[in-house]
Amino acid sequence: MMISKIDISLPWVFVFFCFLKPAGFDLMGFTAINTFLNIARIVCALIVFFIYINRGTHNRYLPYLLFYILACFISTYFGQGNINLLFTFGGSIVSFALIWDIIPLKKLKTVMRSLLFVYMVLIIFSFFWMYQIVGFTINIEEYFTDEQLQKVYFLSSSNGSASFFIPAMVCAILNLFISGKNSLLSWITLVFTYISGLIIWSATSLVAETALLGFAICYYLGLTHLFMNYLKYKVLLYICLFVSIGITFFNIQYLFEFIIVDILHKDLTMTGRATVMQNGFNAFYSSPFFGLGNFNKIVSTCDNCYAQILGDTGLFGMITFILLMFKAYEVLKKSYLNSISYLFFIVFDLLLLMFVAEAWSQFFGLYVLLILFSKTDMIQYYIDSLSKKKKKYNCC
């Protein structure tokens, strides 16, 4: 079934909605809907798996995903983690990766727009959910207590919301390339995502959202080359690595006091994260090789990706996670540098920055992005084919 005006597929919308199910259904007490979507996701995952096997396709990124998830299972089995939650989370990641191998190339536009449509609906609903509670207040953590904010976040926690915001903006920009600069679906998603980010004001993710919005505007104005000339992705990579690793392991945030305090309106503990991340390190010290297992109660709120992985999976899991990230970066390096691969490079770099203040290893959005990175060549090939068709049509 198709809705021709916005070119989406209702079956794909349903599939992606099952995978992106927000935490808000628990918040609102809709247990029946939550259970239905969980069961539907399992059914969708099984269907995707059987189609994948039947077609005999091969995903070059899949072994790295499986290796990392295996490391998580080993750590959880020997530790104190929640094996059921990990099974659901890991299965969802693998199934989502397989989806991008069973999509016929000619259907990529419809599938991509269906994914974007789901993100748009969730983010718009989340915005009005927040608005009816706190109004349009920028940086709500400055004006409301933790108790008041408990029912504000529909998508996830304040940090976890970035797991929706960043992939949504990336999908919106990709849709600008695929569907045209004036795509209403893309611009609605970009605007509502950004103003939602202003309300929540998760500092590192807001930096990424600002960069992505700037890239989208430059593309619309035909100035992408200026963005690429002045923001070098390799330089940004080194800066993000230095900042995130330096703050996590060497507490160098005092070097950025002006940015953190005066511009981002946070304190040098980054709203207590410098203290909370110690939970991850303490778990790592107690079990340095395998950690305490994923979704354990001790490291449940670490708010730092590096400390979270070390606490959950120890050195074993950290090594496999580094391999996972390195493989994604390697795929991008092998791709021809153009607007799409450049966009993915910038997002990859900004993820490293966001790792310092958000436990991205437990966010589904991280794996959505990594899987899209692994399909850079396919996405670029499709966009190039659209450009060739358009030029041929104009010539005729």
Coordinates of C-alpha atoms in Angstrom, one line a residue:
M1 CA 0.0 0.0 0.0
M2 CA 1.4 3.4 -0.9
I3 CA 0.6 7.0 0.0
S4 CA 1.7 8.5 -3.3
K5 CA 1.9 12.2 -2.2
I6 CA 4.7 11.6 0.3
D7 CA 5.9 8.3 -1.2
I8 CA 6.0 6.1 1.9
S9 CA 5.2 2.4 2.4
L10 CA 2.9 1.6 5.3
P11 CA 4.4 -1.8 5.9
W12 CA 7.8 -0.3 6.1
V13 CA 6.5 2.5 8.4
F14 CA 5.1 -0.2 10.7
V15 CA 8.4 -2.2 10.7
F16 CA 10.5 0.9 11.5
F17 CA 8.0 2.0 14.2
C18 CA 8.4 -1.3 15.9
F19 CA 12.2 -0.9 15.9
L20 CA 12.1 2.7 17.0
K21 CA 9.4 2.2 19.7
P22 CA 9.9 5.1 22.2
A23 CA 10.0 4.8 26.0
G24 CA 6.9 7.0 26.3
F25 CA 4.5 4.1 26.0
D26 CA 5.7 2.9 29.4
L27 CA 5.6 6.5 30.6
M28 CA 2.0 6.8 29.6
G29 CA 1.0 3.4 31.0
F30 CA 0.1 1.9 27.6
T31 CA 1.4 -1.5 28.5
A32 CA -0.7 -3.3 25.9
I33 CA 0.6 -1.2 23.0
N34 CA 4.2 -1.7 24.3
T35 CA 3.7 -5.4 24.5
F36 CA 2.2 -5.6 21.0
L37 CA 5.0 -3.6 19.5
N38 CA 7.6 -5.8 21.2
I39 CA 6.0 -8.9 19.8
A40 CA 5.6 -7.3 16.4
R41 CA 9.3 -6.4 16.3
I42 CA 10.2 -10.1 16.9
V43 CA 7.9 -11.2 14.1
C44 CA 9.4 -8.5 11.8
A45 CA 12.9 -9.6 12.7
L46 CA 12.2 -13.2 11.9
I47 CA 10.7 -12.3 8.5
V48 CA 13.7 -10.2 7.7
F49 CA 16.0 -13.0 8.7
F50 CA 14.3 -15.6 6.5
I51 CA 14.3 -13.2 3.5
Y52 CA 17.9 -12.5 4.1
I53 CA 18.8 -16.2 4.2
N54 CA 16.7 -17.0 1.2
R55 CA 18.3 -14.3 -1.0
G56 CA 21.8 -15.4 0.1
T57 CA 23.0 -11.8 0.4
H58 CA 26.2 -10.8 2.3
N59 CA 26.6 -7.9 4.7
R60 CA 30.3 -7.1 5.1
Y61 CA 29.6 -5.1 8.3
L62 CA 27.5 -7.9 9.9
P63 CA 30.5 -9.9 11.3
Y64 CA 31.7 -7.0 13.3
L65 CA 28.2 -6.3 14.7
L66 CA 27.9 -10.0 15.6
F67 CA 31.3 -10.1 17.2
Y68 CA 30.5 -7.1 19.4
I69 CA 27.1 -8.5 20.4
L70 CA 28.8 -11.8 21.2
A71 CA 31.2 -10.0 23.5
C72 CA 28.3 -8.4 25.2
F73 CA 26.6 -11.7 25.7
I74 CA 29.7 -13.3 27.2
S75 CA 30.2 -10.4 29.6
T76 CA 26.5 -10.5 30.6
Y77 CA 26.5 -14.2 31.0
F78 CA 29.5 -14.1 33.4
G79 CA 28.4 -10.8 35.0
Q80 CA 25.2 -9.4 36.6
G81 CA 23.5 -8.0 33.4
N82 CA 20.1 -8.6 32.0
I83 CA 20.4 -11.2 29.3
N84 CA 16.8 -10.8 28.2
L85 CA 17.2 -7.1 27.5
L86 CA 20.4 -7.7 25.7
F87 CA 18.9 -10.4 23.6
T88 CA 16.1 -8.0 22.5
F89 CA 18.5 -5.1 21.9
G90 CA 21.1 -7.2 20.1
G91 CA 18.5 -8.9 18.0
S92 CA 17.0 -5.6 17.0
I93 CA 20.4 -4.3 15.9
V94 CA 21.2 -7.3 13.7
S95 CA 17.7 -7.3 12.2
F96 CA 17.9 -3.7 11.4
A97 CA 21.3 -4.3 9.7
L98 CA 19.8 -7.1 7.6
I99 CA 16.9 -4.9 6.4
W100 CA 19.4 -2.8 4.3
D101 CA 20.5 -5.9 2.5
I102 CA 17.0 -7.1 1.4
I103 CA 15.9 -3.7 0.1
P104 CA 15.9 -3.6 -3.7
L105 CA 17.9 -0.6 -4.9
K106 CA 14.9 0.8 -6.7
K107 CA 12.9 0.9 -3.5
L108 CA 15.6 2.7 -1.5
K109 CA 13.8 6.1 -1.8
T110 CA 10.5 4.7 -0.4
V111 CA 12.2 2.8 2.4
M112 CA 14.4 5.8 3.4
R113 CA 11.4 8.1 3.4
S114 CA 9.4 5.6 5.4
L115 CA 12.1 5.6 8.1
L116 CA 12.2 9.4 8.0
F117 CA 8.4 9.6 8.3
V118 CA 8.5 7.5 11.5
Y119 CA 11.2 9.7 13.0
M120 CA 9.2 12.8 12.0
V121 CA 6.0 11.6 13.7
L122 CA 7.8 10.5 16.8
I123 CA 9.7 13.8 17.1
I124 CA 6.7 16.0 16.5
F125 CA 4.6 14.1 19.0
S126 CA 7.5 14.3 21.5
F127 CA 7.8 18.1 20.9
F128 CA 4.1 18.7 21.7
W129 CA 4.3 16.3 24.6
M130 CA 7.2 18.4 26.1
Y131 CA 5.5 21.6 25.2
Q132 CA 2.3 20.9 27.1
I133 CA 4.4 20.2 30.2
V134 CA 7.2 22.8 30.2
G135 CA 6.2 25.1 27.3
F136 CA 8.9 26.4 24.9
T137 CA 11.6 26.7 27.5
I138 CA 15.2 26.5 26.3
N139 CA 17.4 24.3 28.5
I140 CA 14.6 23.0 30.8
E141 CA 17.1 21.5 33.2
E142 CA 18.0 25.0 34.4
Y143 CA 14.4 25.8 35.3
F144 CA 12.8 22.5 36.4
T145 CA 13.7 19.9 39.0
D146 CA 14.5 16.3 38.2
E147 CA 11.1 15.3 39.8
Q148 CA 9.3 17.8 37.5
L149 CA 11.1 16.5 34.4
Q150 CA 10.3 12.8 35.0
K151 CA 7.3 12.9 32.7
V152 CA 8.8 15.3 30.1
Y153 CA 10.8 12.9 27.9
F154 CA 8.6 10.9 25.6
L155 CA 11.3 9.4 23.3
S156 CA 13.8 8.5 26.0
S157 CA 15.9 10.2 28.7
S158 CA 17.3 13.7 28.0
N159 CA 20.5 12.0 26.8
G160 CA 18.7 9.1 25.1
S161 CA 16.6 11.6 23.0
A162 CA 19.8 12.3 21.0
S163 CA 19.6 8.7 19.8
F164 CA 16.5 9.8 17.9
F165 CA 17.5 13.3 17.0
I166 CA 20.8 12.7 15.3
P167 CA 19.7 9.8 13.1
A168 CA 16.5 11.7 12.2
M169 CA 18.5 14.7 11.0
V170 CA 20.9 12.5 9.0
C171 CA 17.9 10.7 7.3
A172 CA 16.3 14.1 6.7
I173 CA 19.5 15.4 4.9
L174 CA 19.8 12.2 2.9
N175 CA 16.2 12.7 1.8
L176 CA 17.1 16.2 0.6
F177 CA 19.6 14.5 -1.8
I178 CA 17.1 11.9 -2.8
S179 CA 13.8 13.8 -3.0
G180 CA 15.0 17.3 -3.7
K181 CA 16.0 20.4 -1.7
N182 CA 12.4 21.5 -1.0
S183 CA 11.3 18.2 0.6
L184 CA 8.7 19.2 3.2
L185 CA 9.2 15.9 5.1
S186 CA 12.9 16.7 5.6
W187 CA 12.6 20.3 6.6
I188 CA 9.7 19.6 9.1
T189 CA 11.9 16.9 10.7
L190 CA 15.0 19.1 10.8
V191 CA 13.1 22.1 12.4
F192 CA 11.2 20.1 15.0
T193 CA 14.3 18.1 15.9
Y194 CA 16.4 21.2 16.4
I195 CA 13.9 23.1 18.5
S196 CA 13.4 19.9 20.6
G197 CA 17.1 19.8 21.1
L198 CA 17.0 23.4 22.3
I199 CA 14.4 22.6 24.9
I200 CA 16.3 19.5 26.2
W201 CA 19.7 21.2 25.8
S202 CA 21.9 18.1 25.9
A203 CA 25.1 20.1 25.2
T204 CA 27.2 17.7 23.1
S205 CA 24.2 16.5 21.1
L206 CA 23.1 20.1 20.5
V207 CA 26.6 20.8 19.0
A208 CA 26.0 17.9 16.5
E209 CA 22.4 19.0 15.8
T210 CA 23.7 22.6 15.0
A211 CA 26.3 21.2 12.6
L212 CA 23.8 19.0 10.8
L213 CA 21.3 21.9 10.5
G214 CA 24.1 24.1 9.2
F215 CA 25.0 21.4 6.6
A216 CA 21.4 21.1 5.5
I217 CA 21.0 24.9 5.0
C218 CA 24.3 25.0 3.1
Y219 CA 23.1 22.2 0.8
Y220 CA 19.8 24.1 0.2
L221 CA 21.7 27.3 -0.7
G222 CA 24.2 25.4 -2.9
L223 CA 27.1 26.2 -0.5
T224 CA 28.0 22.6 0.6
H225 CA 31.5 23.1 -0.9
L226 CA 32.1 26.0 1.6
F227 CA 31.1 23.7 4.5
M228 CA 33.5 21.0 3.2
N229 CA 36.3 23.5 2.7
Y230 CA 36.2 25.1 6.1
L231 CA 35.2 22.1 8.3
K232 CA 37.8 19.4 7.7
Y233 CA 36.6 16.1 8.9
K234 CA 40.1 14.8 9.7
V235 CA 40.8 17.8 11.9
L236 CA 37.4 17.4 13.5
L237 CA 38.2 13.8 14.2
Y238 CA 41.3 14.6 16.1
I239 CA 39.6 17.4 18.1
C240 CA 36.7 15.1 19.1
L241 CA 39.0 12.3 20.1
F242 CA 41.2 14.6 22.1
V243 CA 38.2 16.2 23.9
S244 CA 36.3 13.0 24.6
I245 CA 39.2 10.8 25.7
G246 CA 40.8 13.7 27.5
I247 CA 37.7 14.5 29.6
T248 CA 36.9 10.8 30.2
F249 CA 40.3 9.6 31.3
F250 CA 42.2 12.7 32.3
N251 CA 39.6 15.2 33.5
I252 CA 40.8 18.0 31.2
Q253 CA 37.4 19.8 31.0
Y254 CA 38.9 22.8 32.9
L255 CA 40.6 23.6 29.6
F256 CA 37.2 24.2 28.0
E257 CA 35.7 26.1 30.9
F258 CA 34.6 29.1 28.7
I259 CA 32.7 26.8 26.3
I260 CA 31.2 24.5 29.0
V261 CA 30.2 27.1 31.5
D262 CA 29.7 30.4 29.5
I263 CA 28.3 29.0 26.2
L264 CA 26.7 25.7 27.0
H265 CA 25.6 26.7 30.5
K266 CA 26.9 23.5 32.2
D267 CA 29.3 23.2 35.2
L268 CA 32.7 21.5 35.0
T269 CA 31.3 18.3 36.3
M270 CA 29.0 18.4 33.2
T271 CA 25.9 18.2 35.3
G272 CA 27.3 15.5 37.5
R273 CA 28.5 13.3 34.7
A274 CA 32.1 13.4 35.8
T275 CA 31.0 11.9 39.1
V276 CA 28.5 9.4 37.7
M277 CA 30.9 8.0 35.1
Q278 CA 33.0 6.7 38.0
N279 CA 30.4 4.0 38.4
G280 CA 31.6 2.6 35.1
F281 CA 35.2 2.7 36.1
N282 CA 34.5 1.1 39.5
A283 CA 32.7 -1.8 37.7
F284 CA 35.7 -2.1 35.3
Y285 CA 38.1 -2.3 38.2
S286 CA 36.1 -5.1 39.8
S287 CA 36.0 -7.1 36.6
P288 CA 38.6 -5.7 34.1
F289 CA 38.3 -8.3 31.4
F290 CA 34.5 -8.9 31.1
G291 CA 32.9 -6.2 33.2
L292 CA 29.6 -6.7 35.0
G293 CA 27.4 -7.4 31.9
N294 CA 25.1 -5.2 29.8
F295 CA 22.1 -3.5 31.5
N296 CA 23.4 -4.3 35.0
K297 CA 22.0 -2.2 37.8
I298 CA 25.4 -0.8 39.0
V299 CA 26.3 0.9 35.7
S300 CA 22.8 1.6 34.5
T301 CA 23.4 5.4 34.5
C302 CA 27.0 6.1 33.5
D303 CA 26.4 8.9 31.0
N304 CA 29.8 8.3 29.3
C305 CA 30.1 5.8 26.4
Y306 CA 33.7 4.8 27.2
A307 CA 33.1 4.2 30.9
Q308 CA 29.8 2.4 30.1
I309 CA 31.5 -0.1 27.8
L310 CA 34.3 -0.7 30.2
G311 CA 31.9 -1.2 33.1
D312 CA 29.6 -3.4 31.1
T313 CA 32.0 -5.5 29.0
G314 CA 35.5 -4.8 30.3
L315 CA 38.5 -4.8 28.0
F316 CA 37.1 -7.6 25.9
G317 CA 34.0 -5.6 25.0
M318 CA 35.9 -2.3 24.5
I319 CA 38.3 -3.9 22.0
T320 CA 35.3 -5.3 20.0
F321 CA 33.5 -1.9 20.1
I322 CA 36.6 -0.2 18.8
L323 CA 36.8 -2.7 16.0
L324 CA 33.1 -2.0 15.2
M325 CA 33.7 1.8 15.1
F326 CA 37.0 1.3 13.1
K327 CA 35.3 -0.8 10.5
A328 CA 32.6 1.9 10.0
Y329 CA 35.3 4.5 9.6
E330 CA 37.2 2.2 7.2
V331 CA 34.2 1.9 5.0
L332 CA 33.9 5.7 4.8
K333 CA 37.6 6.1 4.0
K334 CA 37.2 3.7 1.1
S335 CA 34.3 5.6 -0.3
Y336 CA 34.7 8.4 -2.8
L337 CA 34.7 11.7 -0.9
N338 CA 31.5 13.6 -1.8
S339 CA 28.7 15.2 0.0
I340 CA 27.2 12.0 1.4
S341 CA 30.5 10.4 2.6
Y342 CA 31.5 13.8 4.0
L343 CA 28.2 14.1 5.9
F344 CA 28.8 10.6 7.4
F345 CA 32.4 11.5 8.3
I346 CA 31.2 14.6 10.2
V347 CA 28.5 12.6 12.1
F348 CA 31.1 9.9 12.9
D349 CA 33.4 12.5 14.4
L350 CA 30.6 14.2 16.4
L351 CA 29.6 10.8 17.8
L352 CA 33.0 10.6 19.4
L353 CA 32.4 13.9 21.0
M354 CA 28.9 12.9 22.2
F355 CA 30.4 9.7 23.7
V356 CA 31.9 11.9 26.5
A357 CA 28.4 12.8 27.9
E358 CA 26.1 10.1 26.7
A359 CA 26.2 6.3 26.9
W360 CA 25.7 5.8 23.2
S361 CA 26.6 2.1 23.3
Q362 CA 23.1 1.5 24.8
F363 CA 21.3 3.7 22.3
F364 CA 19.7 2.0 19.3
G365 CA 20.4 5.2 17.3
L366 CA 24.1 4.6 17.3
Y367 CA 23.7 1.4 15.4
V368 CA 21.2 3.0 13.0
L369 CA 24.0 5.4 12.1
L370 CA 26.7 2.8 11.9
I371 CA 24.6 0.7 9.6
L372 CA 23.9 3.6 7.4
F373 CA 27.6 4.4 7.3
S374 CA 28.2 0.8 6.1
K375 CA 25.9 1.4 3.2
T376 CA 27.5 4.6 2.0
D377 CA 28.4 3.2 -1.4
M378 CA 24.8 1.9 -2.0
I379 CA 23.2 5.2 -1.0
Q380 CA 25.7 7.2 -3.1
Y381 CA 25.2 4.9 -6.1
Y382 CA 21.4 5.4 -5.9
I383 CA 21.7 9.2 -5.6
D384 CA 24.1 9.3 -8.5
S385 CA 21.7 7.3 -10.6
L386 CA 18.9 9.8 -9.8
S387 CA 21.2 12.6 -10.9
K388 CA 22.0 10.9 -14.2
K389 CA 18.3 10.3 -14.9
K390 CA 17.5 13.9 -14.2
K391 CA 20.3 15.2 -16.5
K392 CA 19.2 12.8 -19.2
Y393 CA 15.6 14.0 -18.9
N394 CA 16.7 17.6 -19.0
C395 CA 18.8 17.0 -22.1
C396 CA 15.8 15.4 -23.9

